[in-house]
Coordinates of C-alpha atoms in Angstrom, one line a residue:
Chain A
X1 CA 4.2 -22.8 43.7
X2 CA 7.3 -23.2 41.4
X3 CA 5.6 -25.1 39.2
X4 CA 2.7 -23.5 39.0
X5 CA 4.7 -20.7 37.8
X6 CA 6.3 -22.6 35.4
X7 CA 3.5 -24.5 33.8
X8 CA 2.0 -21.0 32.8
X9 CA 2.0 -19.9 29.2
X10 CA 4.9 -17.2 29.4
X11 CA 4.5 -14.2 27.5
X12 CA 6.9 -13.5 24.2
X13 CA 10.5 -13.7 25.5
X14 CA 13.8 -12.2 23.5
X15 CA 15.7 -15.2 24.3
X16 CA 12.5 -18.2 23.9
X17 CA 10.7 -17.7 20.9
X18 CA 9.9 -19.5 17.5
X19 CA 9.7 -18.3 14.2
X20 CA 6.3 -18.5 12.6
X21 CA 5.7 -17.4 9.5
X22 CA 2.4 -15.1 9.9
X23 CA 5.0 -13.1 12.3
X24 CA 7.0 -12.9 8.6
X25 CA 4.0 -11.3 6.9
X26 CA 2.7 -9.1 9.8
X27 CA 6.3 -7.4 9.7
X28 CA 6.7 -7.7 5.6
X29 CA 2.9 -6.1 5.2
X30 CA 4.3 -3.1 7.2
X31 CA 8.1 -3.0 5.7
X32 CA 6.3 -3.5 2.3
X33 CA 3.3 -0.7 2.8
X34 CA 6.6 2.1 3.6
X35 CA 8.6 0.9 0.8
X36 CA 5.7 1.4 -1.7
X37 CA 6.8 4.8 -1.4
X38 CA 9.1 4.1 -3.8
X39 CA 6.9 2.5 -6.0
X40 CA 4.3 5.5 -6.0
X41 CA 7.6 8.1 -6.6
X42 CA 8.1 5.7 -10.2
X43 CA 4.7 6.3 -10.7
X44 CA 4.6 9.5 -10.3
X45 CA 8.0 10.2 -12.2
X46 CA 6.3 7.9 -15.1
X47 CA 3.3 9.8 -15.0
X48 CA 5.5 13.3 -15.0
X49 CA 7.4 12.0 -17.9
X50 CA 4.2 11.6 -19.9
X51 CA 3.3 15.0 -19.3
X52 CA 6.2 16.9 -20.0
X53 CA 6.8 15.1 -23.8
X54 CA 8.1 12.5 -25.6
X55 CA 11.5 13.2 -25.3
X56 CA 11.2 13.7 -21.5
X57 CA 9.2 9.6 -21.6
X58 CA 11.8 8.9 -23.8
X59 CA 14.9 9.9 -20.8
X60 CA 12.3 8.2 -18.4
X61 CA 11.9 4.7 -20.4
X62 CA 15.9 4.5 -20.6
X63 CA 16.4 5.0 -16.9
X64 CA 13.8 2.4 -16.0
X65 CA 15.4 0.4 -18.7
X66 CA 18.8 0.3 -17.6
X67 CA 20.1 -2.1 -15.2
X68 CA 19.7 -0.3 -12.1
X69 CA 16.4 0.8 -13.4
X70 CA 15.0 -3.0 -13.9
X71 CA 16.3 -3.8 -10.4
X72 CA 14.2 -0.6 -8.7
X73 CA 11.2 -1.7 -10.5
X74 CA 11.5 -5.2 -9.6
X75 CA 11.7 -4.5 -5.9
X76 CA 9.0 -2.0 -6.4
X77 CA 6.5 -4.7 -8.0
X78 CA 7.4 -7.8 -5.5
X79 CA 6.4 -4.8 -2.8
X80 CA 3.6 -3.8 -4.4
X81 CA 2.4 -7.1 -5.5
X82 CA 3.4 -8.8 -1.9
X83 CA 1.4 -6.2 -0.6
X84 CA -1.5 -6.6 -2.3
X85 CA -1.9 -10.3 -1.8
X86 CA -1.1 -10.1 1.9
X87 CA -3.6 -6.8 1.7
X88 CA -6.4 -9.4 0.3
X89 CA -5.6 -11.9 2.7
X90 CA -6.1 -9.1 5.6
X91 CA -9.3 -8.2 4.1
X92 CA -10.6 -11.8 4.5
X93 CA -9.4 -11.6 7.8
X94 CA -11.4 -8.8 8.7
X95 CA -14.5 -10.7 7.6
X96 CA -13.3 -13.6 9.6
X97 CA -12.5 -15.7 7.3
X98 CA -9.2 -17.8 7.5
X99 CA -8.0 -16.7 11.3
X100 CA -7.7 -20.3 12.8
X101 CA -4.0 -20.9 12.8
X102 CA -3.6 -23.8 9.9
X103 CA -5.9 -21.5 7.1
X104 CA -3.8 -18.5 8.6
X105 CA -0.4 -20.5 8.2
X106 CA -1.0 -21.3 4.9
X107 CA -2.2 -18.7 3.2
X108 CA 0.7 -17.0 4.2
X109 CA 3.3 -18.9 2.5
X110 CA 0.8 -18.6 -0.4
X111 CA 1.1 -14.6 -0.4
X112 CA 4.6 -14.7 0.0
X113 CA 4.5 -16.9 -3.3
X114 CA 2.5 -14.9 -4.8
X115 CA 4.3 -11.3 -4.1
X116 CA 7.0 -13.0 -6.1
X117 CA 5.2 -14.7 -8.7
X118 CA 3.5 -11.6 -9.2
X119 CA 5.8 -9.5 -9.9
X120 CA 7.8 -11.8 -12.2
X121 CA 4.1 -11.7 -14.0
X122 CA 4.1 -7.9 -14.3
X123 CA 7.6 -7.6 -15.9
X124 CA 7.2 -10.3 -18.2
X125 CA 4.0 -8.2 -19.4
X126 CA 6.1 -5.0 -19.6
X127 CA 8.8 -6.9 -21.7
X128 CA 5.7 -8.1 -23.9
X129 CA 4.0 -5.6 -24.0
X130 CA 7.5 -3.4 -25.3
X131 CA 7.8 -5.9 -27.3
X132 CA 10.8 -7.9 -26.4
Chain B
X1 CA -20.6 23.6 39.9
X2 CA -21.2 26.1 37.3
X3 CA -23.3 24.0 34.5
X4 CA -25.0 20.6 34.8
X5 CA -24.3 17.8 32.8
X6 CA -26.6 15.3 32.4
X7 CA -24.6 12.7 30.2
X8 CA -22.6 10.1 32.4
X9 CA -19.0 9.6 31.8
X10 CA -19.6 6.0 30.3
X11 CA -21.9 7.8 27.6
X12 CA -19.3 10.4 27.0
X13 CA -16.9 8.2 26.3
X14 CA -19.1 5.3 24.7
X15 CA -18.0 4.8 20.6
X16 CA -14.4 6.6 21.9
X17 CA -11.0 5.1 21.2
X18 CA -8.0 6.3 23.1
X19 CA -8.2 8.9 20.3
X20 CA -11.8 9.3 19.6
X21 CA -11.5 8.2 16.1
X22 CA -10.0 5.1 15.9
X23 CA -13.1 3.1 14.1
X24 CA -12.9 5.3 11.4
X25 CA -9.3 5.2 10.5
X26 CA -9.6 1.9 10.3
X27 CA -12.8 1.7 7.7
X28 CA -10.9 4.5 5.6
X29 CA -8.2 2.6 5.4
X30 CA -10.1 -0.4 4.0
X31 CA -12.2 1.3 2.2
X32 CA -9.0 3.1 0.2
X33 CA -7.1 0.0 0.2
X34 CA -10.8 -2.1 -2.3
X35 CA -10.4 1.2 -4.5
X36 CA -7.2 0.7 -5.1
X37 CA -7.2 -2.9 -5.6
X38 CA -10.2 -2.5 -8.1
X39 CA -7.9 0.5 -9.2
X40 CA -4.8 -1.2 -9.6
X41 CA -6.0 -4.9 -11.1
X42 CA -8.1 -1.8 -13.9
X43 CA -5.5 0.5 -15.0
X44 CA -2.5 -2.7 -14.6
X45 CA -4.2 -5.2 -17.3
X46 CA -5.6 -2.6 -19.1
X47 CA -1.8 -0.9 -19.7
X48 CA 0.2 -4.2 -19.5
X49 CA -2.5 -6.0 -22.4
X50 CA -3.6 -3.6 -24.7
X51 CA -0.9 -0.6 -24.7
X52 CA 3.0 -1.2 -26.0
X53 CA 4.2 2.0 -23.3
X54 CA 4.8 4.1 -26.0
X55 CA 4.2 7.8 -25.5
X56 CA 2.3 8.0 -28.2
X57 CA -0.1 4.8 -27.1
X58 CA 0.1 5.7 -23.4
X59 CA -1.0 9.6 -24.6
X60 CA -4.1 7.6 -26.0
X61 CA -4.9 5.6 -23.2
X62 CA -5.0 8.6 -21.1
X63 CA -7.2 10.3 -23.6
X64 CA -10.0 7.9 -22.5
X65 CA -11.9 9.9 -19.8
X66 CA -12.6 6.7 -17.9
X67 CA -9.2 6.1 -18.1
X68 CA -8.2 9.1 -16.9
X69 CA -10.3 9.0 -14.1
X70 CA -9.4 5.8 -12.5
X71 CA -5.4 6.7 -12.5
X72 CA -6.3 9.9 -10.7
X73 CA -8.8 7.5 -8.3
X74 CA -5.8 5.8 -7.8
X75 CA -3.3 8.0 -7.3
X76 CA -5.9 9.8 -4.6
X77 CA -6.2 6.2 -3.0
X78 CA -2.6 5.5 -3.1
X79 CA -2.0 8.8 -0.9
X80 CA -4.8 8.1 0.9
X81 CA -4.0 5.1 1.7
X82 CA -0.1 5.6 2.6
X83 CA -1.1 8.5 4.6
X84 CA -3.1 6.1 7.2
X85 CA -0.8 3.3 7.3
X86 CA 2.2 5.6 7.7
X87 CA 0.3 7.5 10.3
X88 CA -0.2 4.1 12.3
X89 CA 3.7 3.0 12.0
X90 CA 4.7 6.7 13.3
X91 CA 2.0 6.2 16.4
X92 CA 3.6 2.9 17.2
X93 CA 7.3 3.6 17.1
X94 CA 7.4 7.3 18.0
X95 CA 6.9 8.3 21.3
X96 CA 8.4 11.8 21.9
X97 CA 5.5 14.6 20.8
X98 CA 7.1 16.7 19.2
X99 CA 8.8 14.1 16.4
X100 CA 5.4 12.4 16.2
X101 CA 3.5 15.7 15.8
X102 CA 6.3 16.7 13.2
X103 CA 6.6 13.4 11.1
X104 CA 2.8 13.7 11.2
X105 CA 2.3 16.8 9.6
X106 CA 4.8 15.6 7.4
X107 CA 3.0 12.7 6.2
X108 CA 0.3 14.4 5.5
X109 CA 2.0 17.2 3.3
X110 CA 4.2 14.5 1.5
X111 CA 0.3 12.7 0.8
X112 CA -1.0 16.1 -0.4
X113 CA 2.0 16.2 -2.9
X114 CA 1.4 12.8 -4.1
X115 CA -1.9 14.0 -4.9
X116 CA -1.1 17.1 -6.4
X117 CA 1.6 15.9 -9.0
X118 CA -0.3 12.9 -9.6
X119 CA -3.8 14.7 -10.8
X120 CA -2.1 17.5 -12.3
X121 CA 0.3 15.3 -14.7
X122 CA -2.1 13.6 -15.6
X123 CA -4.9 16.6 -16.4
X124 CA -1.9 17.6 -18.6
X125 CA -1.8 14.7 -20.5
X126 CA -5.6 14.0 -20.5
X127 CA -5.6 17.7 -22.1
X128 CA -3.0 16.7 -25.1
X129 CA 1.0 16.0 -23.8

């Protein structure tokens, strides 16, 4: 009877579990999705900025610009661009392609590559295309 | 038994989530979320490549009516899109009914506002900022 018990496939325990990294992008796809908040309120603020004159853009493009500005955009692109590569790979999901646990494994450390790589990409267009 | 009904309960309730419209939210959301990648991979390569984020450049992009159209599409999406996903978060870690009904309605309002400042900023400069 005892080890019956015992040989059973226990459900997810606080104390026994393992780290696995589609667990990582599950819970960053969510943490990421809320925090794009922030990326749609510089958005918006850039898109307000346009609208009320160039002197208002002007106060906008020095804000982003400073220090503290480049660090909020940053984290607002890996978010974005994180989410939009895990979003892609959740797509293919849904069409069933890529759910066996290897594929699933894999791709995941890819999109977590590739939220970074991303948005290293988009601010190395922005300093080009500024003209830095 | 004052009317009859004819349907069975397992019709009644066949096509019914635990909500009733569970499929749906889920479609939406995927249907939001192609927009805005389609959205998003448009309006980012178009800015980054062939604008240098000047007012006066950005002022002309916006000008375009296409242009102008796929960052509201976007913006719409974006809210959309947020509102759902939010929406499901809230359902999953809020139990009490009052807070959930509350941060609900507040979701939706703060994706209404999206929407509204979004479109209307960008009417403005569409129409000459």
């Amino acid at each position: 009877m005892a080890d019956s018990i015992q040989s059973k496939p226990l459900s997810p325990h606080l104390q026994i579990w393992r780290w696995h990294v589609t667990m990582t992008t599950s819970i960053l796809h969510r943490a990421t999705g809320v925090a794009n908040l922030a990326a749609i309120v510089v958005l918006l603020a850039w898109l307000a900025a346009l609208a009320a004159g160039p002197e208002q853009y002007a106060a906008f493009q020095a804000l982003i610009g400073s220090a503290f500005g480049r660090l909020v955009l940053f984290g607002c692109l890996v978010s974005v661009s994180y989410h939009i590569a895990n979003g892609i790979r959740h797509l293919l999901f849904n069409l069933g392609i890529g759910l066996d646990k290897k594929t699933a494994t894999i791709s995941g450390w890819v999109v977590i590559v590739l939220g970074f790589t991303g948005a290293i990409k988009m601010m190395w267009l922005g300093y080009r295309a500024l003209g830095h | 038994m004052a009317t009859k009904d004819f349907r069975t309960p397992l019709s009644k309730a066949r096509g019914n989530g635990a909500s009733g419209h569970g499929t749906e939210h889920v479609i939406h959301q995927r249907a939001l979320a192609v927009g805005l990648l389609l959205g998003f991979i448009y309006a980012a390569t178009s800015i980054l490549f062939f604008t240098n984020l000047s007012h006066q450049a950005m002022v002309e992009w916006f000008s375009n009516p296409f242009n102008a159209s796929v960052m509201a599409l976007l913006i719409i999406a974006a809210a959309g899109h947020f509102n759902l996903g939010v929406q499901v978060v809230i359902e999953d870690y809020i139990h009490k009914p009052s807070s959930k009904a509350l941060l609900m309605l507040g979701i939706n309002f703060l994706a209404a506002l999206i929407a509204a400042i979004g479109i209307l900023s960008i009417i403005k400069i569409y129409l000459g900022a």
